[in-house]
């Protein structure tokens, strides 16, 4: 966090500065969490197929569907390539 500088302009747009791509991405995610943490958290739960844990059983079928199509082995292979 000390390697990143986030400066917001007059319109609230974050301008992120860092020495590495990783530090800039960290700053971007930090700024997005400041702006919309609830939305990011909900999207994260959706991608994990765990919305029902927060919203109740109305999202159970969506969660099951997402967990059935998720292939972590394929995702890891894609990440390495």
Short mmCIF file of C-alpha atoms in Angstrom, two decimals:
data_model
loop_
_atom_site.label_atom_id
_atom_site.label_comp_id
_atom_site.label_asym_id
_atom_site.label_seq_id
_atom_site.Cartn_x
_atom_site.Cartn_y
_atom_site.Cartn_z
CA UNK A 1 0.00 0.00 0.00
CA UNK A 2 2.91 2.37 0.67
CA UNK A 3 4.11 1.94 -2.93
CA UNK A 4 0.86 3.32 -4.41
CA UNK A 5 -0.39 6.88 -4.71
CA UNK A 6 -4.07 7.52 -5.43
CA UNK A 7 -5.06 11.07 -6.29
CA UNK A 8 -8.70 11.87 -6.99
CA UNK A 9 -9.43 14.75 -9.32
CA UNK A 10 -12.27 17.29 -8.97
CA UNK A 11 -14.78 14.73 -10.30
CA UNK A 12 -13.67 11.97 -7.94
CA UNK A 13 -11.86 9.99 -10.64
CA UNK A 14 -8.90 8.13 -9.15
CA UNK A 15 -5.50 8.58 -10.79
CA UNK A 16 -3.26 5.76 -9.62
CA UNK A 17 0.52 5.81 -9.59
CA UNK A 18 2.91 3.00 -8.76
CA UNK A 19 6.27 1.62 -9.87
CA UNK A 20 4.94 -1.78 -10.96
CA UNK A 21 1.84 -3.07 -12.71
CA UNK A 22 0.98 -5.00 -9.55
CA UNK A 23 1.08 -1.88 -7.40
CA UNK A 24 -1.17 0.02 -9.83
CA UNK A 25 -3.66 -2.88 -9.93
CA UNK A 26 -3.65 -2.91 -6.11
CA UNK A 27 -4.40 0.82 -6.14
CA UNK A 28 -7.19 0.36 -8.67
CA UNK A 29 -8.83 -2.35 -6.57
CA UNK A 30 -8.43 -0.21 -3.45
CA UNK A 31 -10.12 2.75 -5.15
CA UNK A 32 -12.93 0.54 -6.44
CA UNK A 33 -13.50 -0.82 -2.94
CA UNK A 34 -13.70 2.73 -1.62
CA UNK A 35 -16.32 3.56 -4.25
CA UNK A 36 -18.42 0.39 -4.36
CA UNK A 37 -17.41 -2.28 -1.88
CA UNK A 38 -20.91 -3.71 -1.64
CA UNK A 39 -21.11 -4.26 -5.41
CA UNK A 40 -17.66 -5.85 -5.55
CA UNK A 41 -18.49 -8.13 -2.63
CA UNK A 42 -21.77 -9.20 -4.25
CA UNK A 43 -20.03 -9.94 -7.54
CA UNK A 44 -17.42 -11.98 -5.68
CA UNK A 45 -20.11 -14.03 -3.95
CA UNK A 46 -21.86 -14.53 -7.30
CA UNK A 47 -18.70 -15.82 -8.94
CA UNK A 48 -18.08 -18.23 -6.06
CA UNK A 49 -21.66 -19.47 -6.19
CA UNK A 50 -22.27 -18.44 -2.59
CA UNK A 51 -25.04 -15.84 -2.81
CA UNK A 52 -27.50 -18.05 -0.94
CA UNK A 53 -25.30 -17.80 2.15
CA UNK A 54 -26.11 -14.09 2.28
CA UNK A 55 -29.50 -13.75 0.55
CA UNK A 56 -31.13 -17.01 1.54
CA UNK A 57 -32.37 -19.89 -0.53
CA UNK A 58 -33.82 -17.73 -3.34
CA UNK A 59 -30.37 -17.83 -4.99
CA UNK A 60 -29.68 -21.47 -4.26
CA UNK A 61 -30.28 -22.71 -7.81
CA UNK A 62 -28.08 -20.00 -9.30
CA UNK A 63 -25.33 -20.92 -6.83
CA UNK A 64 -25.58 -24.61 -7.69
CA UNK A 65 -25.48 -23.83 -11.42
CA UNK A 66 -22.38 -21.65 -11.04
CA UNK A 67 -20.63 -24.26 -8.94
CA UNK A 68 -21.43 -26.95 -11.51
CA UNK A 69 -19.93 -24.99 -14.41
CA UNK A 70 -16.87 -23.80 -12.48
CA UNK A 71 -13.82 -25.83 -13.39
CA UNK A 72 -10.93 -24.87 -11.14
CA UNK A 73 -8.53 -27.24 -12.91
CA UNK A 74 -9.19 -25.52 -16.24
CA UNK A 75 -8.94 -22.08 -14.60
CA UNK A 76 -5.53 -22.93 -13.12
CA UNK A 77 -4.33 -24.17 -16.50
CA UNK A 78 -5.52 -20.93 -18.16
CA UNK A 79 -3.79 -18.88 -15.49
CA UNK A 80 -0.44 -20.60 -16.12
CA UNK A 81 -0.69 -20.07 -19.90
#
